[in-house]
Amino acid sequence: MTTPGDPSSIRSQVPPLSVEKKAQFEATLAQLAEDTGEGAVYLLQLLRANRVPSSVYMQYKGRLTKSFSAVKWANVKTLYGYANPKQVPILEPVSWYMASDVALKIWERIMEEEASTSSLDMADREAKVVLWVHSVLSPILWLFRGAINNDAEGPLPATTSSTDGFGEFIYNVLESSLVVVVECKTTSPSIDSIAQLMVEMESAWCANEANGLDTPIVTGALCTSRQWYFMTYDGHRHAMSKAFDVVARDGKEQTRSIIEIIGIFWKMCLDGYIMALKAFIGRSKAQMRESGRRQVSYEKWKPALTLARQAEKNARKAKTDATCHTAINSLLESIKQLPAEHDRGLTDFVALGREFYSSKEAEAGAEEAEEEEVEEAGAAEEEVDPEEEEFFRKLKAESPMLTPLEKRRKIGESGDGEPSSKRTK
């Protein structure tokens, strides 16, 4: 049972706006300041009241990017009824074991970024935090071979945001279902930063609905130069985790914390992938009911989901690299089952690179052998000084126990075999 203003009452089937209502809507938006969160709040309120369909909401959200980045906690109080972040329900995220080779790859990327920019705790711009976050996420996302990718909005000018700009990743599963939203900030998160993430997560939920996809939750992360927070939104309410320290005085303590974060992201991504598969299956069923025809893609979604669930089962119980890789292998097999329209056609640069270097190595080996033959032939043609050749022949014939200096002295004393240019006059 829903109540007025409850986000669960959102309907993507709301009738299209009439010309008159659309004109009123445009006029109201034009009156709202771009550098405040009023536009974002107004748009969400219309959506919740079923006055605009989800598709229209997403269209206008793109025009109100500055307003969404300027949302403050005062706006959230109106939307969600929380006096402060402490009233947001507590989330206890679960961390799954990640195979050591993947985790070490993440550490290598972190070290590379810190060496080329700065350590995370010294990051003075959102861009540096984004690079650090990307170092953690990229090796995990690669396990999905492009099935999960991000639509990065990038930084806005500092004057348009209450928190001096932002860096945001909105992660799509199979290019449609939004499951992970990441906000990056430089300093410790303010209540306004939390408010912005909450609004973005509800927007992601609406985007799924606009695409006819039913996802149980949308997950999010708020990442700063010192602490990271995780959040979920289920269409009714948000929940937020405690702070996870990514910078600590003790290296071992920091390592444990980041490994826990890696496991949380791994679970978030795999859960999101499975939720997306279920959502696509649900949409396919609805389309088949409407058309009365069976869809080819539906036959692909089912085996992909079966394999993904097997991956989840192993990932959930994994405590060793072997079990984790069993989960990863099931995931890769699941991705192979996806409908052809979801094949992103990524170029396999690794395979092409191996082929390139393999052919170049063969060519270079042949060239080096040819050059050596030329050098040997040239050396054989060089003119040899008979006196010098006789001198070194006699040196070689001497006792190996003598030093080269002693050999020279001995030959010199005998007065025989010393090159004329070396004899004492």
Short mmCIF file of C-alpha atoms in Angstrom, two decimals:
data_model
loop_
_atom_site.label_atom_id
_atom_site.label_comp_id
_atom_site.label_asym_id
_atom_site.label_seq_id
_atom_site.Cartn_x
_atom_site.Cartn_y
_atom_site.Cartn_z
CA MET A 1 0.00 0.00 0.00
CA THR A 2 1.56 3.27 -1.07
CA THR A 3 1.09 6.72 0.33
CA PRO A 4 1.22 10.09 -1.45
CA GLY A 5 4.80 11.00 -2.18
CA ASP A 6 6.01 7.41 -1.69
CA PRO A 7 8.61 6.74 -4.46
CA SER A 8 7.12 3.27 -4.96
CA SER A 9 4.05 4.93 -6.45
CA ILE A 10 6.04 6.07 -9.50
CA ARG A 11 4.53 4.85 -12.77
CA SER A 12 6.27 4.82 -16.11
CA GLN A 13 2.82 4.49 -17.73
CA VAL A 14 1.78 8.03 -16.76
CA PRO A 15 0.07 9.60 -19.84
CA PRO A 16 2.26 11.93 -21.90
CA LEU A 17 2.16 15.62 -21.01
CA SER A 18 -0.33 17.73 -22.89
CA VAL A 19 0.97 20.75 -24.80
CA GLU A 20 -0.48 23.05 -22.13
CA LYS A 21 0.99 21.13 -19.20
CA LYS A 22 4.33 20.89 -20.93
CA ALA A 23 4.37 24.68 -21.40
CA GLN A 24 3.56 25.19 -17.71
CA PHE A 25 6.24 22.72 -16.79
CA GLU A 26 8.84 24.50 -18.93
CA ALA A 27 7.88 27.89 -17.49
CA THR A 28 8.25 26.66 -13.90
CA LEU A 29 11.64 25.11 -14.57
CA ALA A 30 12.85 28.31 -16.22
CA GLN A 31 12.03 30.27 -13.07
CA LEU A 32 14.11 27.97 -10.83
CA ALA A 33 17.75 28.93 -10.33
CA GLU A 34 20.19 26.58 -12.06
CA ASP A 35 22.74 26.79 -9.25
CA THR A 36 20.37 25.50 -6.55
CA GLY A 37 18.79 22.11 -5.93
CA GLU A 38 15.28 23.49 -6.38
CA GLY A 39 14.95 22.22 -9.94
CA ALA A 40 16.00 18.69 -8.98
CA VAL A 41 13.55 18.60 -6.07
CA TYR A 42 10.69 19.99 -8.17
CA LEU A 43 11.29 17.37 -10.86
CA LEU A 44 11.35 14.51 -8.35
CA GLN A 45 8.19 15.77 -6.67
CA LEU A 46 6.36 15.80 -10.02
CA LEU A 47 7.54 12.27 -10.70
CA ARG A 48 6.40 11.01 -7.32
CA ALA A 49 3.00 12.62 -7.77
CA ASN A 50 2.64 10.78 -11.11
CA ARG A 51 2.44 14.08 -12.94
CA VAL A 52 5.27 13.18 -15.36
CA PRO A 53 6.30 9.76 -16.72
CA SER A 54 9.76 8.38 -15.95
CA SER A 55 10.88 8.94 -19.53
CA VAL A 56 10.08 12.67 -19.31
CA TYR A 57 11.79 12.84 -15.94
CA MET A 58 15.02 11.42 -17.40
CA GLN A 59 14.81 13.82 -20.35
CA TYR A 60 14.59 16.87 -18.11
CA LYS A 61 17.13 15.58 -15.62
CA GLY A 62 19.71 15.87 -18.38
CA ARG A 63 18.85 19.57 -18.64
CA LEU A 64 19.12 20.07 -14.86
CA THR A 65 22.59 18.62 -14.29
CA LYS A 66 23.76 21.73 -12.44
CA SER A 67 20.73 21.67 -10.19
CA PHE A 68 21.25 18.00 -9.29
CA SER A 69 24.91 18.70 -8.45
CA ALA A 70 23.82 21.58 -6.21
CA VAL A 71 21.34 19.60 -4.09
CA LYS A 72 21.72 20.28 -0.36
CA TRP A 73 20.54 18.41 2.70
CA ALA A 74 17.72 20.92 3.13
CA ASN A 75 16.32 19.66 -0.17
CA VAL A 76 16.57 16.05 0.95
CA LYS A 77 14.70 16.83 4.18
CA THR A 78 11.77 17.83 2.00
CA LEU A 79 12.01 14.72 -0.18
CA TYR A 80 12.83 12.01 2.34
CA GLY A 81 11.91 13.44 5.73
CA TYR A 82 15.29 12.90 7.40
CA ALA A 83 16.48 15.67 9.71
CA ASN A 84 20.12 14.55 9.34
CA PRO A 85 22.15 11.64 7.89
CA LYS A 86 22.11 9.80 11.22
CA GLN A 87 18.42 9.09 10.65
CA VAL A 88 19.11 7.23 7.41
CA PRO A 89 18.74 3.46 8.07
CA ILE A 90 22.02 1.63 8.62
CA LEU A 91 23.42 -0.57 5.86
CA GLU A 92 25.78 -3.45 6.67
CA PRO A 93 27.41 -4.32 3.32
CA VAL A 94 28.74 -7.83 2.78
CA SER A 95 32.26 -8.36 1.45
CA TRP A 96 33.08 -11.43 -0.64
CA TYR A 97 36.52 -12.99 -1.01
CA MET A 98 38.36 -11.76 -4.09
CA ALA A 99 41.05 -13.91 -5.75
CA SER A 100 44.54 -12.73 -4.83
CA ASP A 101 45.66 -12.22 -8.46
CA VAL A 102 42.79 -9.78 -9.05
CA ALA A 103 43.38 -8.04 -5.72
CA LEU A 104 47.12 -7.69 -6.42
CA LYS A 105 46.34 -6.24 -9.84
CA ILE A 106 44.25 -3.61 -8.04
CA TRP A 107 47.14 -2.83 -5.71
CA GLU A 108 49.49 -2.46 -8.67
CA ARG A 109 47.10 0.01 -10.30
CA ILE A 110 46.80 1.94 -7.03
CA MET A 111 50.60 2.18 -6.76
CA GLU A 112 50.86 3.32 -10.38
CA GLU A 113 48.27 6.06 -9.84
CA GLU A 114 49.87 7.24 -6.60
CA ALA A 115 53.31 7.31 -8.23
CA SER A 116 52.06 9.30 -11.23
CA THR A 117 49.75 11.68 -9.30
CA SER A 118 49.67 11.67 -5.51
CA SER A 119 48.74 9.46 -2.59
CA LEU A 120 45.01 9.36 -1.94
CA ASP A 121 45.20 11.24 1.35
CA MET A 122 47.01 14.10 -0.47
CA ALA A 123 44.47 14.31 -3.31
CA ASP A 124 43.44 17.96 -3.68
CA ARG A 125 41.10 17.53 -6.65
CA GLU A 126 38.19 15.21 -7.43
CA ALA A 127 40.01 14.01 -10.55
CA LYS A 128 42.70 12.37 -8.41
CA VAL A 129 40.09 10.62 -6.26
CA VAL A 130 38.37 9.44 -9.45
CA LEU A 131 41.63 7.89 -10.68
CA TRP A 132 42.08 6.10 -7.38
CA VAL A 133 38.50 4.78 -7.39
CA HIS A 134 38.91 3.70 -11.01
CA SER A 135 42.02 1.73 -9.99
CA VAL A 136 39.90 -0.29 -7.58
CA LEU A 137 36.91 -0.78 -9.87
CA SER A 138 38.51 -1.44 -13.27
CA PRO A 139 39.98 -4.92 -12.54
CA ILE A 140 36.64 -5.95 -11.00
CA LEU A 141 34.65 -4.60 -13.95
CA TRP A 142 36.98 -6.38 -16.37
CA LEU A 143 35.71 -9.68 -14.93
CA PHE A 144 32.39 -8.79 -16.62
CA ARG A 145 34.08 -8.22 -20.00
CA GLY A 146 32.19 -5.03 -20.76
CA ALA A 147 28.79 -6.18 -19.48
CA ILE A 148 29.16 -3.48 -16.81
CA ASN A 149 30.50 -0.13 -17.93
CA ASN A 150 30.27 3.45 -16.80
CA ASP A 151 28.76 6.58 -18.22
CA ALA A 152 31.02 9.17 -16.58
CA GLU A 153 29.56 12.63 -16.27
CA GLY A 154 32.90 14.14 -15.30
CA PRO A 155 33.66 17.20 -13.20
CA LEU A 156 31.53 20.32 -13.25
CA PRO A 157 33.00 23.78 -12.66
CA ALA A 158 33.42 24.44 -8.95
CA THR A 159 30.97 27.36 -9.08
CA THR A 160 28.10 25.06 -10.00
CA SER A 161 28.41 22.71 -7.04
CA SER A 162 28.05 23.16 -3.34
CA THR A 163 30.96 20.80 -2.80
CA ASP A 164 33.45 22.30 -5.27
CA GLY A 165 32.70 20.07 -8.21
CA PHE A 166 32.09 16.35 -8.45
CA GLY A 167 33.21 13.26 -10.25
CA GLU A 168 30.50 10.71 -10.87
CA PHE A 169 30.27 7.27 -12.43
CA ILE A 170 26.91 5.76 -13.29
CA TYR A 171 27.46 2.08 -14.02
CA ASN A 172 25.19 0.38 -16.53
CA VAL A 173 24.68 -3.36 -16.71
CA LEU A 174 24.16 -4.48 -20.30
CA GLU A 175 23.96 -0.81 -21.31
CA SER A 176 20.51 -0.27 -19.81
CA SER A 177 20.05 -1.31 -16.19
CA LEU A 178 21.65 1.17 -13.77
CA VAL A 179 22.84 -0.54 -10.61
CA VAL A 180 25.82 1.36 -9.23
CA VAL A 181 26.26 5.09 -8.76
CA VAL A 182 29.61 6.41 -7.52
CA GLU A 183 30.23 9.95 -6.27
CA CYS A 184 33.82 11.15 -5.71
CA LYS A 185 34.71 13.99 -3.37
CA THR A 186 38.01 15.42 -2.17
CA THR A 187 37.31 16.09 1.48
CA SER A 188 35.31 14.19 4.07
CA PRO A 189 31.71 13.89 2.85
CA SER A 190 29.43 16.70 3.86
CA ILE A 191 25.74 16.17 4.44
CA ASP A 192 25.21 17.82 1.06
CA SER A 193 27.40 15.17 -0.63
CA ILE A 194 25.24 12.46 0.93
CA ALA A 195 22.10 14.29 -0.26
CA GLN A 196 23.39 14.42 -3.84
CA LEU A 197 24.10 10.68 -3.88
CA MET A 198 20.63 9.92 -2.50
CA VAL A 199 18.99 11.94 -5.27
CA GLU A 200 21.18 10.38 -7.98
CA MET A 201 20.29 6.88 -6.77
CA GLU A 202 16.57 7.60 -6.92
CA SER A 203 17.15 8.98 -10.42
CA ALA A 204 18.91 5.75 -11.40
CA TRP A 205 15.91 3.83 -10.13
CA CYS A 206 13.68 5.97 -12.32
CA ALA A 207 15.92 5.38 -15.34
CA ASN A 208 15.45 1.63 -14.94
CA GLU A 209 11.70 2.09 -14.71
CA ALA A 210 11.70 4.32 -17.80
CA ASN A 211 13.35 1.41 -19.66
CA GLY A 212 10.73 -1.05 -18.38
CA LEU A 213 13.23 -2.74 -16.07
CA ASP A 214 12.33 -3.76 -12.53
CA THR A 215 15.43 -3.85 -10.29
CA PRO A 216 15.05 -4.56 -6.52
CA ILE A 217 17.74 -2.09 -5.49
CA VAL A 218 20.20 0.45 -6.78
CA THR A 219 23.57 0.57 -5.02
CA GLY A 220 25.89 3.51 -4.55
CA ALA A 221 29.22 4.56 -3.12
CA LEU A 222 30.45 7.90 -1.84
CA CYS A 223 34.25 8.01 -2.12
CA THR A 224 36.51 10.64 -0.60
CA SER A 225 40.25 10.93 -0.14
CA ARG A 226 40.01 9.28 3.29
CA GLN A 227 36.70 7.47 3.78
CA TRP A 228 34.24 5.58 1.60
CA TYR A 229 30.54 4.95 2.28
CA PHE A 230 28.09 2.55 0.64
CA MET A 231 24.38 3.10 0.08
CA THR A 232 21.33 1.27 -1.29
CA TYR A 233 17.94 2.45 -2.51
CA ASP A 234 15.01 0.02 -2.91
CA GLY A 235 12.35 2.32 -4.30
CA HIS A 236 11.10 3.14 -0.80
CA ARG A 237 14.07 4.24 1.24
CA HIS A 238 17.84 4.58 1.39
CA ALA A 239 20.28 2.81 3.72
CA MET A 240 23.86 3.96 4.34
CA SER A 241 26.89 2.12 5.73
CA LYS A 242 29.48 3.19 8.25
CA ALA A 243 32.65 4.85 7.01
CA PHE A 244 35.36 2.59 5.58
CA ASP A 245 38.83 4.08 6.05
CA VAL A 246 40.93 3.92 2.89
CA VAL A 247 43.80 5.80 4.53
CA ALA A 248 45.29 4.63 7.83
CA ARG A 249 48.52 5.16 9.75
CA ASP A 250 49.23 1.45 9.74
CA GLY A 251 49.79 -0.09 6.29
CA LYS A 252 48.37 -3.48 7.30
CA GLU A 253 45.21 -1.88 8.66
CA GLN A 254 44.77 0.09 5.43
CA THR A 255 45.32 -3.08 3.40
CA ARG A 256 42.63 -4.97 5.32
CA SER A 257 40.18 -2.11 4.87
CA ILE A 258 40.74 -1.84 1.12
CA ILE A 259 40.50 -5.62 0.66
CA GLU A 260 37.11 -5.44 2.41
CA ILE A 261 36.09 -2.63 0.04
CA ILE A 262 37.19 -4.70 -2.97
CA GLY A 263 34.97 -7.54 -1.76
CA ILE A 264 32.00 -5.18 -1.34
CA PHE A 265 32.36 -3.85 -4.88
CA TRP A 266 32.72 -7.42 -6.22
CA LYS A 267 29.42 -8.39 -4.56
CA MET A 268 27.71 -5.17 -5.69
CA CYS A 269 28.67 -5.78 -9.31
CA LEU A 270 27.75 -9.48 -9.42
CA ASP A 271 24.46 -8.83 -7.62
CA GLY A 272 23.78 -5.99 -10.06
CA TYR A 273 24.48 -8.25 -13.03
CA ILE A 274 22.03 -10.88 -11.75
CA MET A 275 19.38 -8.24 -11.00
CA ALA A 276 19.78 -6.89 -14.53
CA LEU A 277 19.36 -10.36 -16.06
CA LYS A 278 16.16 -10.88 -14.06
CA ALA A 279 14.90 -7.46 -15.12
CA PHE A 280 15.55 -8.19 -18.80
CA ILE A 281 13.80 -11.56 -18.48
CA GLY A 282 10.82 -9.84 -16.86
CA ARG A 283 10.67 -7.28 -19.66
CA SER A 284 10.91 -10.01 -22.31
CA LYS A 285 8.02 -11.87 -20.70
CA ALA A 286 5.89 -8.71 -20.67
CA GLN A 287 6.70 -8.03 -24.33
CA MET A 288 5.82 -11.62 -25.26
CA ARG A 289 2.48 -11.33 -23.47
CA GLU A 290 1.69 -8.15 -25.37
CA SER A 291 2.79 -9.42 -28.78
CA GLY A 292 1.85 -13.07 -28.39
CA ARG A 293 5.18 -14.01 -29.96
CA ARG A 294 8.18 -15.70 -28.37
CA GLN A 295 11.37 -13.65 -28.35
CA VAL A 296 14.73 -15.14 -29.34
CA SER A 297 16.49 -13.03 -26.70
CA TYR A 298 14.39 -14.65 -23.96
CA GLU A 299 16.01 -18.01 -24.73
CA LYS A 300 19.42 -16.37 -24.20
CA TRP A 301 18.62 -14.65 -20.92
CA LYS A 302 17.65 -17.87 -19.10
CA PRO A 303 20.95 -19.83 -19.47
CA ALA A 304 22.89 -16.61 -18.75
CA LEU A 305 20.96 -16.23 -15.49
CA THR A 306 21.49 -19.89 -14.53
CA LEU A 307 25.25 -19.56 -14.93
CA ALA A 308 25.26 -16.21 -13.12
CA ARG A 309 23.48 -17.77 -10.15
CA GLN A 310 26.11 -20.53 -10.10
CA ALA A 311 28.78 -17.82 -10.06
CA GLU A 312 27.00 -16.13 -7.15
CA LYS A 313 26.79 -19.41 -5.22
CA ASN A 314 30.54 -19.98 -5.48
CA ALA A 315 31.42 -16.33 -4.89
CA ARG A 316 29.32 -16.30 -1.72
CA LYS A 317 31.11 -19.29 -0.20
CA ALA A 318 34.61 -18.57 -1.58
CA LYS A 319 37.46 -18.47 0.89
CA THR A 320 40.22 -19.50 -1.53
CA ASP A 321 41.47 -18.38 -4.94
CA ALA A 322 40.32 -21.68 -6.49
CA THR A 323 36.68 -21.24 -5.45
CA CYS A 324 36.68 -17.56 -6.42
CA HIS A 325 38.02 -18.42 -9.88
CA THR A 326 35.34 -21.08 -10.23
CA ALA A 327 32.82 -18.27 -9.68
CA ILE A 328 34.61 -16.03 -12.19
CA ASN A 329 34.63 -18.81 -14.81
CA SER A 330 30.88 -19.32 -14.39
CA LEU A 331 30.43 -15.57 -14.81
CA LEU A 332 32.44 -15.58 -18.05
CA GLU A 333 30.34 -18.46 -19.37
CA SER A 334 27.21 -16.53 -18.46
CA ILE A 335 28.39 -13.51 -20.44
CA LYS A 336 28.95 -15.73 -23.50
CA GLN A 337 25.24 -16.65 -23.40
CA LEU A 338 24.00 -13.06 -23.64
CA PRO A 339 21.91 -12.04 -26.70
CA ALA A 340 23.95 -10.84 -29.65
CA GLU A 341 22.70 -7.25 -29.31
CA HIS A 342 24.56 -7.01 -26.01
CA ASP A 343 27.91 -7.97 -27.51
CA ARG A 344 29.83 -4.71 -27.36
CA GLY A 345 32.33 -5.93 -29.94
CA LEU A 346 35.36 -4.95 -27.86
CA THR A 347 38.66 -5.18 -29.71
CA ASP A 348 40.98 -7.80 -28.19
CA PHE A 349 44.10 -5.65 -28.08
CA VAL A 350 45.96 -8.23 -25.98
CA ALA A 351 45.58 -10.90 -28.66
CA LEU A 352 46.50 -8.42 -31.38
CA GLY A 353 49.50 -7.26 -29.36
CA ARG A 354 50.73 -10.82 -28.88
CA GLU A 355 50.36 -11.48 -32.59
CA PHE A 356 52.24 -8.27 -33.42
CA TYR A 357 55.17 -8.99 -31.10
CA SER A 358 55.32 -12.64 -32.15
CA SER A 359 55.67 -11.72 -35.83
CA LYS A 360 58.10 -8.88 -35.05
CA GLU A 361 60.25 -11.22 -32.94
CA ALA A 362 60.47 -13.73 -35.79
CA GLU A 363 61.43 -10.98 -38.23
CA ALA A 364 63.94 -9.48 -35.83
CA GLY A 365 65.51 -12.91 -35.21
CA ALA A 366 66.04 -13.43 -38.95
CA GLU A 367 67.52 -9.92 -39.31
CA GLU A 368 69.90 -10.44 -36.38
CA ALA A 369 71.10 -13.79 -37.83
CA GLU A 370 71.71 -12.15 -41.20
CA GLU A 371 73.63 -9.29 -39.56
CA GLU A 372 75.80 -11.76 -37.62
CA GLU A 373 76.69 -13.59 -40.85
CA VAL A 374 77.69 -10.31 -42.46
CA GLU A 375 79.84 -9.37 -39.44
CA GLU A 376 81.57 -12.77 -39.43
CA ALA A 377 82.26 -12.55 -43.14
CA GLY A 378 83.66 -9.07 -42.70
CA ALA A 379 85.87 -10.18 -39.84
CA ALA A 380 87.27 -13.03 -41.92
CA GLU A 381 88.20 -10.61 -44.69
CA GLU A 382 90.10 -8.29 -42.37
CA GLU A 383 93.88 -8.24 -43.00
CA VAL A 384 95.90 -9.92 -40.23
CA ASP A 385 99.38 -8.64 -39.14
CA PRO A 386 101.70 -11.73 -39.34
CA GLU A 387 104.05 -10.42 -36.59
CA GLU A 388 101.17 -9.76 -34.20
CA GLU A 389 99.60 -13.14 -34.93
CA GLU A 390 102.92 -14.91 -34.17
CA PHE A 391 103.30 -12.90 -30.96
CA PHE A 392 99.90 -13.99 -29.60
CA ARG A 393 100.50 -17.56 -30.74
CA LYS A 394 103.57 -17.76 -28.55
CA LEU A 395 101.70 -16.15 -25.63
CA LYS A 396 99.09 -18.85 -25.86
CA ALA A 397 101.78 -21.52 -25.86
CA GLU A 398 103.26 -20.28 -22.57
CA SER A 399 102.32 -21.71 -19.16
CA PRO A 400 98.76 -20.72 -18.15
CA MET A 401 100.11 -19.99 -14.67
CA LEU A 402 101.95 -16.91 -15.92
CA THR A 403 100.23 -13.57 -15.98
CA PRO A 404 100.06 -11.66 -19.28
CA LEU A 405 102.75 -9.27 -17.94
CA GLU A 406 105.01 -12.15 -17.01
CA LYS A 407 104.47 -13.69 -20.42
CA ARG A 408 105.49 -10.45 -22.12
CA ARG A 409 108.60 -10.16 -19.96
CA LYS A 410 109.59 -13.72 -20.64
CA ILE A 411 109.25 -13.34 -24.39
CA GLY A 412 111.01 -9.99 -24.23
CA GLU A 413 113.97 -11.51 -22.32
CA SER A 414 114.34 -14.20 -24.95
CA GLY A 415 114.35 -11.51 -27.61
CA ASP A 416 112.28 -13.75 -29.80
CA GLY A 417 108.74 -13.19 -31.03
CA GLU A 418 108.25 -9.64 -29.69
CA PRO A 419 106.65 -7.45 -32.32
CA SER A 420 109.13 -5.00 -33.69
CA SER A 421 106.98 -2.09 -32.61
CA LYS A 422 107.24 -3.29 -28.96
CA ARG A 423 110.99 -4.05 -28.77
CA THR A 424 113.25 -1.82 -26.67
CA LYS A 425 115.73 0.00 -28.83
#
